PDB file of C-alpha atoms and ligand atoms in Angstrom:
ATOM      1  CA  MET A   2     141.629  14.607 151.133  1.00  0.00           C
ATOM      2  CA  ALA A   3     142.629  12.866 147.932  1.00  0.00           C
ATOM      3  CA  LYS A   4     144.955  15.505 146.214  1.00  0.00           C
ATOM      4  CA  LEU A   5     143.867  17.458 142.924  1.00  0.00           C
ATOM      5  CA  HIS A   6     144.734  15.976 139.583  1.00  0.00           C
ATOM      6  CA  PRO A   7     145.548  18.405 136.470  1.00  0.00           C
ATOM      7  CA  GLU A   8     143.410  18.647 133.938  1.00  0.00           C
ATOM      8  CA  LYS A   9     144.011  20.222 130.282  1.00  0.00           C
ATOM      9  CA  PHE A  10     142.257  23.424 130.490  1.00  0.00           C
ATOM     10  CA  ILE A  11     140.687  26.541 133.061  1.00  0.00           C
ATOM     11  CA  TRP A  12     138.324  28.534 131.981  1.00  0.00           C
ATOM     12  CA  LEU A  13     139.417  31.795 132.958  1.00  0.00           C
ATOM     13  CA  ASP A  14     137.781  35.686 131.909  1.00  0.00           C
ATOM     14  CA  GLY A  15     136.284  34.307 128.844  1.00  0.00           C
ATOM     15  CA  LYS A  16     138.672  31.638 127.446  1.00  0.00           C
ATOM     16  CA  LEU A  17     140.018  28.076 127.782  1.00  0.00           C
ATOM     17  CA  VAL A  18     143.938  28.432 129.242  1.00  0.00           C
ATOM     18  CA  ALA A  19     146.434  25.051 130.121  1.00  0.00           C
ATOM     19  CA  TRP A  20     145.645  24.395 133.799  1.00  0.00           C
ATOM     20  CA  ASP A  21     149.394  24.977 134.998  1.00  0.00           C
ATOM     21  CA  GLU A  22     148.922  28.800 133.410  1.00  0.00           C
ATOM     22  CA  ALA A  23     145.552  29.970 135.203  1.00  0.00           C
ATOM     23  CA  HIS A  24     147.579  32.643 137.485  1.00  0.00           C
ATOM     24  CA  VAL A  25     146.609  35.576 139.230  1.00  0.00           C
ATOM     25  CA  HIS A  26     148.694  37.764 140.830  1.00  0.00           C
ATOM     26  CA  ILE A  27     149.808  37.829 144.241  1.00  0.00           C
ATOM     27  CA  LEU A  28     147.571  41.572 144.700  1.00  0.00           C
ATOM     28  CA  THR A  29     144.082  39.576 143.905  1.00  0.00           C
ATOM     29  CA  HIS A  30     142.193  41.880 145.929  1.00  0.00           C
ATOM     30  CA  THR A  31     139.894  38.777 146.545  1.00  0.00           C
ATOM     31  CA  LEU A  32     143.216  36.595 147.489  1.00  0.00           C
ATOM     32  CA  HIS A  33     143.353  39.219 150.768  1.00  0.00           C
ATOM     33  CA  TYR A  34     140.192  40.439 152.067  1.00  0.00           C
ATOM     34  CA  GLY A  35     137.885  37.561 150.883  1.00  0.00           C
ATOM     35  CA  LEU A  36     135.604  39.115 148.464  1.00  0.00           C
ATOM     36  CA  GLY A  37     134.752  36.966 145.494  1.00  0.00           C
ATOM     37  CA  ALA A  38     131.759  34.238 145.089  1.00  0.00           C
ATOM     38  CA  PHE A  39     131.940  30.354 144.259  1.00  0.00           C
ATOM     39  CA  GLU A  40     129.784  27.540 143.519  1.00  0.00           C
ATOM     40  CA  GLY A  41     130.196  23.949 143.413  1.00  0.00           C
ATOM     41  CA  ILE A  42     128.814  21.767 141.193  1.00  0.00           C
ATOM     42  CA  ARG A  43     129.079  18.210 140.348  1.00  0.00           C
ATOM     43  CA  ALA A  44     128.691  16.386 136.742  1.00  0.00           C
ATOM     44  CA  TYR A  45     127.959  12.452 136.460  1.00  0.00           C
ATOM     45  CA  GLU A  46     128.078   9.821 134.130  1.00  0.00           C
ATOM     46  CA  LEU A  47     125.094   8.487 133.047  1.00  0.00           C
ATOM     47  CA  SER A  48     124.243   5.028 133.940  1.00  0.00           C
ATOM     48  CA  GLY A  49     124.819   2.274 131.034  1.00  0.00           C
ATOM     49  CA  ASP A  50     126.916   4.679 128.986  1.00  0.00           C
ATOM     50  CA  THR A  51     130.097   5.717 129.657  1.00  0.00           C
ATOM     51  CA  THR A  52     130.538   8.301 127.097  1.00  0.00           C
ATOM     52  CA  GLN A  53     127.227  10.125 128.379  1.00  0.00           C
ATOM     53  CA  GLY A  54     127.433  13.022 130.950  1.00  0.00           C
ATOM     54  CA  ALA A  55     125.148  15.214 132.703  1.00  0.00           C
ATOM     55  CA  VAL A  56     125.078  18.247 135.233  1.00  0.00           C
ATOM     56  CA  PHE A  57     123.403  18.165 138.206  1.00  0.00           C
ATOM     57  CA  ARG A  58     120.485  21.146 138.466  1.00  0.00           C
ATOM     58  CA  LEU A  59     123.455  23.303 136.554  1.00  0.00           C
ATOM     59  CA  THR A  60     121.100  26.595 136.336  1.00  0.00           C
ATOM     60  CA  GLU A  61     120.302  26.444 139.739  1.00  0.00           C
ATOM     61  CA  HIS A  62     123.884  26.840 140.284  1.00  0.00           C
ATOM     62  CA  ILE A  63     124.506  29.142 138.503  1.00  0.00           C
ATOM     63  CA  ASP A  64     121.603  31.546 139.949  1.00  0.00           C
ATOM     64  CA  ARG A  65     123.316  30.810 143.276  1.00  0.00           C
ATOM     65  CA  LEU A  66     126.441  32.275 141.661  1.00  0.00           C
ATOM     66  CA  MET A  67     124.344  35.408 140.010  1.00  0.00           C
ATOM     67  CA  ALA A  68     122.893  35.658 143.727  1.00  0.00           C
ATOM     68  CA  SER A  69     125.812  35.397 145.716  1.00  0.00           C
ATOM     69  CA  SER A  70     127.504  38.121 143.423  1.00  0.00           C
ATOM     70  CA  LYS A  71     125.031  40.726 144.185  1.00  0.00           C
ATOM     71  CA  LEU A  72     125.223  40.018 147.949  1.00  0.00           C
ATOM     72  CA  CYS A  73     128.728  40.931 147.264  1.00  0.00           C
ATOM     73  CA  LEU A  74     127.825  44.235 145.026  1.00  0.00           C
ATOM     74  CA  ILE A  75     129.664  42.644 142.588  1.00  0.00           C
ATOM     75  CA  ASN A  76     128.765  43.145 138.725  1.00  0.00           C
ATOM     76  CA  VAL A  77     129.791  39.988 136.938  1.00  0.00           C
ATOM     77  CA  PRO A  78     130.450  40.846 133.079  1.00  0.00           C
ATOM     78  CA  TYR A  79     128.472  37.658 131.973  1.00  0.00           C
ATOM     79  CA  SER A  80     125.023  36.087 131.460  1.00  0.00           C
ATOM     80  CA  ARG A  81     124.260  33.179 133.090  1.00  0.00           C
ATOM     81  CA  GLU A  82     123.632  31.667 130.017  1.00  0.00           C
ATOM     82  CA  GLN A  83     127.374  32.217 129.034  1.00  0.00           C
ATOM     83  CA  LEU A  84     128.543  31.027 131.993  1.00  0.00           C
ATOM     84  CA  ILE A  85     126.368  27.728 131.477  1.00  0.00           C
ATOM     85  CA  ALA A  86     127.933  27.516 128.372  1.00  0.00           C
ATOM     86  CA  ALA A  87     131.119  28.002 129.919  1.00  0.00           C
ATOM     87  CA  CYS A  88     130.430  25.120 132.321  1.00  0.00           C
ATOM     88  CA  VAL A  89     129.805  22.836 129.529  1.00  0.00           C
ATOM     89  CA  GLU A  90     132.348  23.711 127.379  1.00  0.00           C
ATOM     90  CA  THR A  91     135.284  23.145 130.070  1.00  0.00           C
ATOM     91  CA  LEU A  92     133.812  19.908 130.946  1.00  0.00           C
ATOM     92  CA  ARG A  93     133.753  18.839 127.456  1.00  0.00           C
ATOM     93  CA  GLN A  94     137.404  20.129 126.175  1.00  0.00           C
ATOM     94  CA  ASN A  95     138.491  18.694 129.363  1.00  0.00           C
ATOM     95  CA  ASN A  96     136.656  15.163 128.425  1.00  0.00           C
ATOM     96  CA  LEU A  97     135.202  15.327 132.039  1.00  0.00           C
ATOM     97  CA  ARG A  98     131.802  12.971 132.713  1.00  0.00           C
ATOM     98  CA  ASN A  99     132.601  12.570 137.047  1.00  0.00           C
ATOM     99  CA  ALA A 100     133.661  16.007 137.485  1.00  0.00           C
ATOM    100  CA  TYR A 101     133.257  18.643 140.138  1.00  0.00           C
ATOM    101  CA  LEU A 102     133.221  21.903 139.117  1.00  0.00           C
ATOM    102  CA  ARG A 103     134.051  25.515 141.120  1.00  0.00           C
ATOM    103  CA  PRO A 104     133.204  28.426 138.973  1.00  0.00           C
ATOM    104  CA  LEU A 105     134.768  31.385 141.470  1.00  0.00           C
ATOM    105  CA  VAL A 106     134.092  35.142 140.566  1.00  0.00           C
ATOM    106  CA  PHE A 107     136.424  37.322 141.891  1.00  0.00           C
ATOM    107  CA  LEU A 108     137.965  41.078 142.758  1.00  0.00           C
ATOM    108  CA  GLY A 109     141.450  41.237 140.244  1.00  0.00           C
ATOM    109  CA  ASP A 110     144.514  43.874 140.723  1.00  0.00           C
ATOM    110  CA  GLY A 111     145.552  46.781 140.807  1.00  0.00           C
ATOM    111  CA  GLU A 112     143.965  48.312 143.578  1.00  0.00           C
ATOM    112  CA  MET A 113     144.161  47.459 147.278  1.00  0.00           C
ATOM    113  CA  GLY A 114     142.366  48.708 150.631  1.00  0.00           C
ATOM    114  CA  LEU A 115     138.874  47.780 151.759  1.00  0.00           C
ATOM    115  CA  GLY A 116     137.610  50.709 149.948  1.00  0.00           C
ATOM    116  CA  ALA A 117     138.990  49.670 146.709  1.00  0.00           C
ATOM    117  CA  THR A 118     136.459  49.665 143.613  1.00  0.00           C
ATOM    118  CA  LYS A 119     137.779  50.171 140.538  1.00  0.00           C
ATOM    119  CA  MET A 120     139.309  45.771 140.490  1.00  0.00           C
ATOM    120  CA  ALA A 121     138.382  44.331 137.495  1.00  0.00           C
ATOM    121  CA  VAL A 122     135.480  41.253 137.885  1.00  0.00           C
ATOM    122  CA  ARG A 123     136.936  38.087 136.735  1.00  0.00           C
ATOM    123  CA  VAL A 124     135.822  34.647 136.189  1.00  0.00           C
ATOM    124  CA  ALA A 125     137.011  31.237 136.398  1.00  0.00           C
ATOM    125  CA  ILE A 126     135.702  27.693 136.317  1.00  0.00           C
ATOM    126  CA  ALA A 127     138.058  24.948 137.264  1.00  0.00           C
ATOM    127  CA  THR A 128     136.731  21.413 137.007  1.00  0.00           C
ATOM    128  CA  TYR A 129     138.408  18.061 137.995  1.00  0.00           C
ATOM    129  CA  VAL A 130     137.926  14.827 139.329  1.00  0.00           C
ATOM    130  CA  TRP A 131     137.041  14.837 143.044  1.00  0.00           C
ATOM    131  CA  GLY A 132     135.378  11.432 145.261  1.00  0.00           C
ATOM    132  CA  SER A 133     132.784  11.195 147.649  1.00  0.00           C
ATOM    133  CA  TYR A 134     134.155  14.272 150.242  1.00  0.00           C
ATOM    134  CA  LEU A 135     132.990  12.722 153.454  1.00  0.00           C
ATOM    135  CA  GLY A 136     134.953   9.272 151.657  1.00  0.00           C
ATOM    136  CA  ASP A 137     132.635   6.323 150.050  1.00  0.00           C
ATOM    137  CA  GLU A 138     132.905   4.493 153.298  1.00  0.00           C
ATOM    138  CA  GLY A 139     130.776   7.670 155.058  1.00  0.00           C
ATOM    139  CA  ILE A 140     128.709   7.550 152.730  1.00  0.00           C
ATOM    140  CA  LYS A 141     127.377   3.784 153.001  1.00  0.00           C
ATOM    141  CA  ASN A 142     128.165   3.667 156.904  1.00  0.00           C
ATOM    142  CA  GLY A 143     127.915   7.383 158.286  1.00  0.00           C
ATOM    143  CA  ILE A 144     129.989   9.817 159.568  1.00  0.00           C
ATOM    144  CA  ARG A 145     131.242  10.690 162.885  1.00  0.00           C
ATOM    145  CA  ALA A 146     130.400  14.788 163.470  1.00  0.00           C
ATOM    146  CA  LYS A 147     130.905  16.515 166.142  1.00  0.00           C
ATOM    147  CA  VAL A 148     129.783  20.378 167.215  1.00  0.00           C
ATOM    148  CA  SER A 149     132.105  22.692 166.657  1.00  0.00           C
ATOM    149  CA  THR A 150     132.918  25.755 168.857  1.00  0.00           C
ATOM    150  CA  PHE A 151     132.400  28.131 166.076  1.00  0.00           C
ATOM    151  CA  ALA A 152     128.422  29.120 165.070  1.00  0.00           C
ATOM    152  CA  ARG A 153     127.074  30.754 162.307  1.00  0.00           C
ATOM    153  CA  SER A 154     126.205  33.977 162.490  1.00  0.00           C
ATOM    154  CA  GLN A 155     123.542  36.159 160.760  1.00  0.00           C
ATOM    155  CA  GLN A 156     124.418  38.878 162.110  1.00  0.00           C
ATOM    156  CA  SER A 157     128.066  39.178 160.851  1.00  0.00           C
ATOM    157  CA  ALA A 158     127.385  37.533 157.618  1.00  0.00           C
ATOM    158  CA  LEU A 159     125.251  36.709 154.256  1.00  0.00           C
ATOM    159  CA  LEU A 160     124.766  32.902 154.626  1.00  0.00           C
ATOM    160  CA  LYS A 161     122.731  32.932 151.697  1.00  0.00           C
ATOM    161  CA  ALA A 162     125.917  34.051 149.308  1.00  0.00           C
ATOM    162  CA  LYS A 163     128.777  31.546 149.048  1.00  0.00           C
ATOM    163  CA  VAL A 164     131.460  34.198 149.247  1.00  0.00           C
ATOM    164  CA  CYS A 165     134.365  33.201 149.902  1.00  0.00           C
ATOM    165  CA  GLY A 166     135.689  34.936 152.929  1.00  0.00           C
ATOM    166  CA  GLN A 167     132.858  33.687 154.736  1.00  0.00           C
ATOM    167  CA  TYR A 168     134.773  30.378 154.410  1.00  0.00           C
ATOM    168  CA  VAL A 169     136.913  30.992 156.977  1.00  0.00           C
ATOM    169  CA  ASN A 170     134.198  30.253 159.500  1.00  0.00           C
ATOM    170  CA  SER A 171     133.622  27.097 158.106  1.00  0.00           C
ATOM    171  CA  VAL A 172     137.214  25.624 157.824  1.00  0.00           C
ATOM    172  CA  LEU A 173     138.005  26.685 161.505  1.00  0.00           C
ATOM    173  CA  ALA A 174     135.054  24.815 162.319  1.00  0.00           C
ATOM    174  CA  LYS A 175     136.237  21.652 160.191  1.00  0.00           C
ATOM    175  CA  ARG A 176     139.422  21.858 161.425  1.00  0.00           C
ATOM    176  CA  GLU A 177     138.935  21.751 164.587  1.00  0.00           C
ATOM    177  CA  VAL A 178     136.670  18.651 164.558  1.00  0.00           C
ATOM    178  CA  VAL A 179     138.970  16.512 161.786  1.00  0.00           C
ATOM    179  CA  LEU A 180     142.372  17.465 164.929  1.00  0.00           C
ATOM    180  CA  ALA A 181     139.719  16.187 167.818  1.00  0.00           C
ATOM    181  CA  GLY A 182     139.176  12.770 165.470  1.00  0.00           C
ATOM    182  CA  TYR A 183     135.499  13.367 163.856  1.00  0.00           C
ATOM    183  CA  ASP A 184     134.843  13.874 160.430  1.00  0.00           C
ATOM    184  CA  GLU A 185     132.090  16.894 159.840  1.00  0.00           C
ATOM    185  CA  ALA A 186     131.329  19.993 162.146  1.00  0.00           C
ATOM    186  CA  ILE A 187     127.817  20.432 162.955  1.00  0.00           C
ATOM    187  CA  MET A 188     127.707  24.451 163.335  1.00  0.00           C
ATOM    188  CA  LEU A 189     124.685  26.171 165.806  1.00  0.00           C
ATOM    189  CA  ASP A 190     123.609  29.704 165.433  1.00  0.00           C
ATOM    190  CA  SER A 191     124.270  32.375 167.675  1.00  0.00           C
ATOM    191  CA  SER A 192     121.060  31.257 169.737  1.00  0.00           C
ATOM    192  CA  GLY A 193     121.966  27.675 170.005  1.00  0.00           C
ATOM    193  CA  TYR A 194     119.633  26.305 167.117  1.00  0.00           C
ATOM    194  CA  VAL A 195     121.672  24.039 164.936  1.00  0.00           C
ATOM    195  CA  ALA A 196     121.920  25.404 161.743  1.00  0.00           C
ATOM    196  CA  GLU A 197     124.085  23.248 159.561  1.00  0.00           C
ATOM    197  CA  ALA A 198     127.704  21.492 159.098  1.00  0.00           C
ATOM    198  CA  SER A 199     130.576  22.790 157.757  1.00  0.00           C
ATOM    199  CA  GLY A 200     130.085  22.454 153.878  1.00  0.00           C
ATOM    200  CA  GLU A 201     126.226  20.817 154.237  1.00  0.00           C
ATOM    201  CA  ASN A 202     122.757  20.894 154.992  1.00  0.00           C
ATOM    202  CA  ILE A 203     121.171  18.896 158.019  1.00  0.00           C
ATOM    203  CA  PHE A 204     118.659  16.482 157.891  1.00  0.00           C
ATOM    204  CA  ALA A 205     116.917  14.758 160.968  1.00  0.00           C
ATOM    205  CA  VAL A 206     114.292  11.850 161.040  1.00  0.00           C
ATOM    206  CA  ILE A 207     112.222  11.943 164.380  1.00  0.00           C
ATOM    207  CA  ARG A 208     109.342   9.603 164.340  1.00  0.00           C
ATOM    208  CA  GLY A 209     108.900   9.120 160.610  1.00  0.00           C
ATOM    209  CA  ARG A 210     109.400  12.878 159.638  1.00  0.00           C
ATOM    210  CA  LEU A 211     112.239  14.697 157.724  1.00  0.00           C
ATOM    211  CA  VAL A 212     113.284  18.165 160.424  1.00  0.00           C
ATOM    212  CA  THR A 213     115.484  20.747 158.399  1.00  0.00           C
ATOM    213  CA  PRO A 214     116.313  24.334 160.043  1.00  0.00           C
ATOM    214  CA  PRO A 215     114.239  26.504 157.870  1.00  0.00           C
ATOM    215  CA  LEU A 216     115.699  28.956 154.958  1.00  0.00           C
ATOM    216  CA  SER A 217     115.350  31.920 157.849  1.00  0.00           C
ATOM    217  CA  ALA A 218     117.419  29.993 159.601  1.00  0.00           C
ATOM    218  CA  ALA A 219     121.653  30.956 159.711  1.00  0.00           C
ATOM    219  CA  ILE A 220     122.133  28.703 156.871  1.00  0.00           C
ATOM    220  CA  LEU A 221     123.646  28.279 152.893  1.00  0.00           C
ATOM    221  CA  GLU A 222     119.894  27.707 150.618  1.00  0.00           C
ATOM    222  CA  GLY A 223     121.704  24.816 149.623  1.00  0.00           C
ATOM    223  CA  ILE A 224     120.359  22.617 146.334  1.00  0.00           C
ATOM    224  CA  THR A 225     120.736  19.362 147.393  1.00  0.00           C
ATOM    225  CA  ARG A 226     118.256  20.051 150.264  1.00  0.00           C
ATOM    226  CA  ASP A 227     115.620  21.612 147.663  1.00  0.00           C
ATOM    227  CA  SER A 228     116.130  17.812 145.699  1.00  0.00           C
ATOM    228  CA  VAL A 229     115.930  16.158 148.853  1.00  0.00           C
ATOM    229  CA  LEU A 230     112.497  17.633 150.299  1.00  0.00           C
ATOM    230  CA  THR A 231     111.566  17.597 146.892  1.00  0.00           C
ATOM    231  CA  ILE A 232     112.302  13.967 146.272  1.00  0.00           C
ATOM    232  CA  ALA A 233     110.994  12.862 149.980  1.00  0.00           C
ATOM    233  CA  ALA A 234     107.588  15.016 148.816  1.00  0.00           C
ATOM    234  CA  ASP A 235     107.369  12.622 146.017  1.00  0.00           C
ATOM    235  CA  LEU A 236     107.953   9.258 148.119  1.00  0.00           C
ATOM    236  CA  GLY A 237     105.427  10.946 150.580  1.00  0.00           C
ATOM    237  CA  ILE A 238     107.687  11.287 153.412  1.00  0.00           C
ATOM    238  CA  PRO A 239     106.523  14.006 155.330  1.00  0.00           C
ATOM    239  CA  CYS A 240     108.602  16.637 156.069  1.00  0.00           C
ATOM    240  CA  ASP A 241     108.949  19.908 158.528  1.00  0.00           C
ATOM    241  CA  GLU A 242     111.202  22.848 157.483  1.00  0.00           C
ATOM    242  CA  LYS A 243     111.725  23.870 161.269  1.00  0.00           C
ATOM    243  CA  GLN A 244     113.878  24.767 164.187  1.00  0.00           C
ATOM    244  CA  LEU A 245     115.677  22.078 165.610  1.00  0.00           C
ATOM    245  CA  SER A 246     117.811  22.140 168.954  1.00  0.00           C
ATOM    246  CA  ARG A 247     120.846  19.912 169.808  1.00  0.00           C
ATOM    247  CA  ASP A 248     119.494  17.576 171.567  1.00  0.00           C
ATOM    248  CA  GLN A 249     116.798  16.613 169.719  1.00  0.00           C
ATOM    249  CA  LEU A 250     119.664  16.092 166.962  1.00  0.00           C
ATOM    250  CA  TYR A 251     121.130  13.372 169.681  1.00  0.00           C
ATOM    251  CA  LEU A 252     118.044  11.581 170.596  1.00  0.00           C
ATOM    252  CA  ALA A 253     117.110  11.527 166.301  1.00  0.00           C
ATOM    253  CA  ASP A 254     116.507   8.450 164.442  1.00  0.00           C
ATOM    254  CA  GLU A 255     118.223   9.043 161.584  1.00  0.00           C
ATOM    255  CA  VAL A 256     120.553  12.402 160.321  1.00  0.00           C
ATOM    256  CA  PHE A 257     121.920  12.919 157.132  1.00  0.00           C
ATOM    257  CA  LEU A 258     124.305  15.681 155.428  1.00  0.00           C
ATOM    258  CA  THR A 259     123.351  17.226 152.543  1.00  0.00           C
ATOM    259  CA  GLY A 260     125.508  18.822 149.916  1.00  0.00           C
ATOM    260  CA  THR A 261     126.865  18.963 146.282  1.00  0.00           C
ATOM    261  CA  ALA A 262     130.302  17.561 147.750  1.00  0.00           C
ATOM    262  CA  ALA A 263     128.722  15.394 150.497  1.00  0.00           C
ATOM    263  CA  GLU A 264     125.624  14.127 147.989  1.00  0.00           C
ATOM    264  CA  ILE A 265     123.542  12.674 151.052  1.00  0.00           C
ATOM    265  CA  THR A 266     126.463  11.476 154.021  1.00  0.00           C
ATOM    266  CA  PRO A 267     124.216  10.271 156.949  1.00  0.00           C
ATOM    267  CA  VAL A 268     125.510  11.014 160.540  1.00  0.00           C
ATOM    268  CA  ARG A 269     125.793   7.572 162.938  1.00  0.00           C
ATOM    269  CA  GLU A 270     126.975   9.711 165.877  1.00  0.00           C
ATOM    270  CA  ILE A 271     127.743  12.930 167.144  1.00  0.00           C
ATOM    271  CA  ASP A 272     129.203  14.210 170.333  1.00  0.00           C
ATOM    272  CA  ASP A 273     129.640  10.528 170.896  1.00  0.00           C
ATOM    273  CA  ARG A 274     126.236   9.997 171.138  1.00  0.00           C
ATOM    274  CA  SER A 275     125.119   7.064 168.984  1.00  0.00           C
ATOM    275  CA  ILE A 276     122.398   8.323 166.237  1.00  0.00           C
ATOM    276  CA  GLY A 277     119.453   5.714 166.223  1.00  0.00           C
ATOM    277  CA  ALA A 278     121.060   2.533 165.374  1.00  0.00           C
ATOM    278  CA  GLY A 279     124.330   4.028 164.585  1.00  0.00           C
ATOM    279  CA  LYS A 280     124.010   3.264 160.957  1.00  0.00           C
ATOM    280  CA  THR A 281     122.447   4.350 158.356  1.00  0.00           C
ATOM    281  CA  GLY A 282     119.062   4.307 158.709  1.00  0.00           C
ATOM    282  CA  PRO A 283     115.737   3.046 156.383  1.00  0.00           C
ATOM    283  CA  ILE A 284     114.686   7.020 155.196  1.00  0.00           C
ATOM    284  CA  THR A 285     118.567   8.095 154.935  1.00  0.00           C
ATOM    285  CA  GLN A 286     118.973   4.819 152.552  1.00  0.00           C
ATOM    286  CA  LYS A 287     116.108   5.358 150.350  1.00  0.00           C
ATOM    287  CA  LEU A 288     116.614   8.919 149.322  1.00  0.00           C
ATOM    288  CA  GLN A 289     120.275   7.841 148.863  1.00  0.00           C
ATOM    289  CA  GLU A 290     119.102   5.437 146.353  1.00  0.00           C
ATOM    290  CA  ILE A 291     116.806   7.667 144.607  1.00  0.00           C
ATOM    291  CA  PHE A 292     119.233  10.541 144.815  1.00  0.00           C
ATOM    292  CA  PHE A 293     122.329   8.947 142.603  1.00  0.00           C
ATOM    293  CA  GLN A 294     119.476   7.066 140.453  1.00  0.00           C
ATOM    294  CA  THR A 295     118.125  10.936 139.578  1.00  0.00           C
ATOM    295  CA  VAL A 296     122.213  12.183 139.425  1.00  0.00           C
ATOM    296  CA  ARG A 297     122.792   9.175 136.866  1.00  0.00           C
ATOM    297  CA  GLY A 298     119.419   9.852 134.886  1.00  0.00           C
ATOM    298  CA  GLN A 299     117.704   7.175 136.020  1.00  0.00           C
ATOM    299  CA  GLN A 300     114.761   9.093 137.572  1.00  0.00           C
ATOM    300  CA  GLN A 301     112.764  10.174 134.512  1.00  0.00           C
ATOM    301  CA  SER A 302     110.305  12.434 136.998  1.00  0.00           C
ATOM    302  CA  TYR A 303     114.001  14.877 137.642  1.00  0.00           C
ATOM    303  CA  ALA A 304     115.239  14.566 133.773  1.00  0.00           C
ATOM    304  CA  ARG A 305     114.770  18.364 134.580  1.00  0.00           C
ATOM    305  CA  TRP A 306     117.856  18.633 136.559  1.00  0.00           C
ATOM    306  CA  LEU A 307     120.427  17.474 134.096  1.00  0.00           C
ATOM    307  CA  THR A 308     121.716  19.445 131.306  1.00  0.00           C
ATOM    308  CA  PRO A 309     124.113  17.367 129.136  1.00  0.00           C
ATOM    309  CA  ILE A 310     127.399  17.585 128.682  1.00  0.00           C
ATOM    310  CA  GLN A 311     128.293  16.020 125.352  1.00  0.00           C
TER     311      GLN A 311
HETATM  312  N1  PMP B 428     126.080  24.601 153.500  1.00  0.00           N
HETATM  313  C1  PMP B 428     126.790  24.672 152.646  1.00  0.00           C
HETATM  314  C2  PMP B 428     127.472  25.944 154.064  1.00  0.00           C
HETATM  315  C3  PMP B 428     127.924  24.593 151.854  1.00  0.00           C
HETATM  316  O1  PMP B 428     129.136  25.057 151.652  1.00  0.00           O
HETATM  317  C4  PMP B 428     127.470  24.102 150.770  1.00  0.00           C
HETATM  318  C5  PMP B 428     128.135  23.656 150.285  1.00  0.00           C
HETATM  319  N2  PMP B 428     127.586  24.204 148.813  1.00  0.00           N
HETATM  320  C6  PMP B 428     126.198  23.578 151.441  1.00  0.00           C
HETATM  321  C7  PMP B 428     125.468  24.093 152.444  1.00  0.00           C
HETATM  322  C8  PMP B 428     124.960  22.526 150.074  1.00  0.00           C
HETATM  323  O2  PMP B 428     124.638  23.925 149.387  1.00  0.00           O
HETATM  324  P1  PMP B 428     124.796  22.640 148.066  1.00  0.00           P
HETATM  325  O3  PMP B 428     123.418  21.461 148.076  1.00  0.00           O
HETATM  326  O4  PMP B 428     123.909  23.562 147.267  1.00  0.00           O
HETATM  327  O5  PMP B 428     125.842  22.287 147.890  1.00  0.00           O
END
């Protein structure tokens, strides 16, 4: 994974501070217990104009940050409009166009213990350059995935929220499969149905139809998932939101992952079984093509998803 390159500023509690001065106290509550919410958002340089950039589905990401905070019983001391403006301002001041944005709502220091309630609610927004999460080669030719022994459980987590501490489950799954030589972990739910990948939603193509687990499944309501469902419907590709079993995935004609970081990444192999022809399939390729045109402003019909940076 590429090393993080520092930028000029990070937005912290309402103002831009120097990158190296965005510190927290060691007794920051969220650092110990994981109650906090975050987002991952991407901005892209617009095609044909290297001076212009836009954030992809910024409003939806900030709305999800607010929803995650609500699920954690955290009152965010800024409005969604203030946070949207702060994201754009941070990108602007860092002179970034192709970038990743990481807003974080966290509980400050001053009180410890699981029952503590008096900590300040703090908000940070970092922006930085981040390439393809699963590699350029992965985006083009597909990755090798493995089903993790760690499961997604709706009984012990609020999976519609991007809660900091919940990501231990994802990190353990990811580490497990990377140590075994694979690129990404696929996670089942506690009944054995396919849920999602460690940080992505999952789609299969079965006999010309897209299949993805429904929102009631043990998954995050991915914004890229929603974008792909919208694009697929507009292309006339039929889609079923329904339960998928592990063997249905193995036998699918195509499988791909969707996420802000991973964008649309084909899966060419799962648990040592090649998927379809073992390379990026035609439906995955078509969806990738429209998606990348969309985020770079080349698809007028989805212009509503872009917030200009300048
Ligand atoms: N599932 C999980 C667990 C994730 O962390 C992410 C990344 N936010 C996704 C799915 C994909 O969501 P999105 O497309 O909104 O980035």
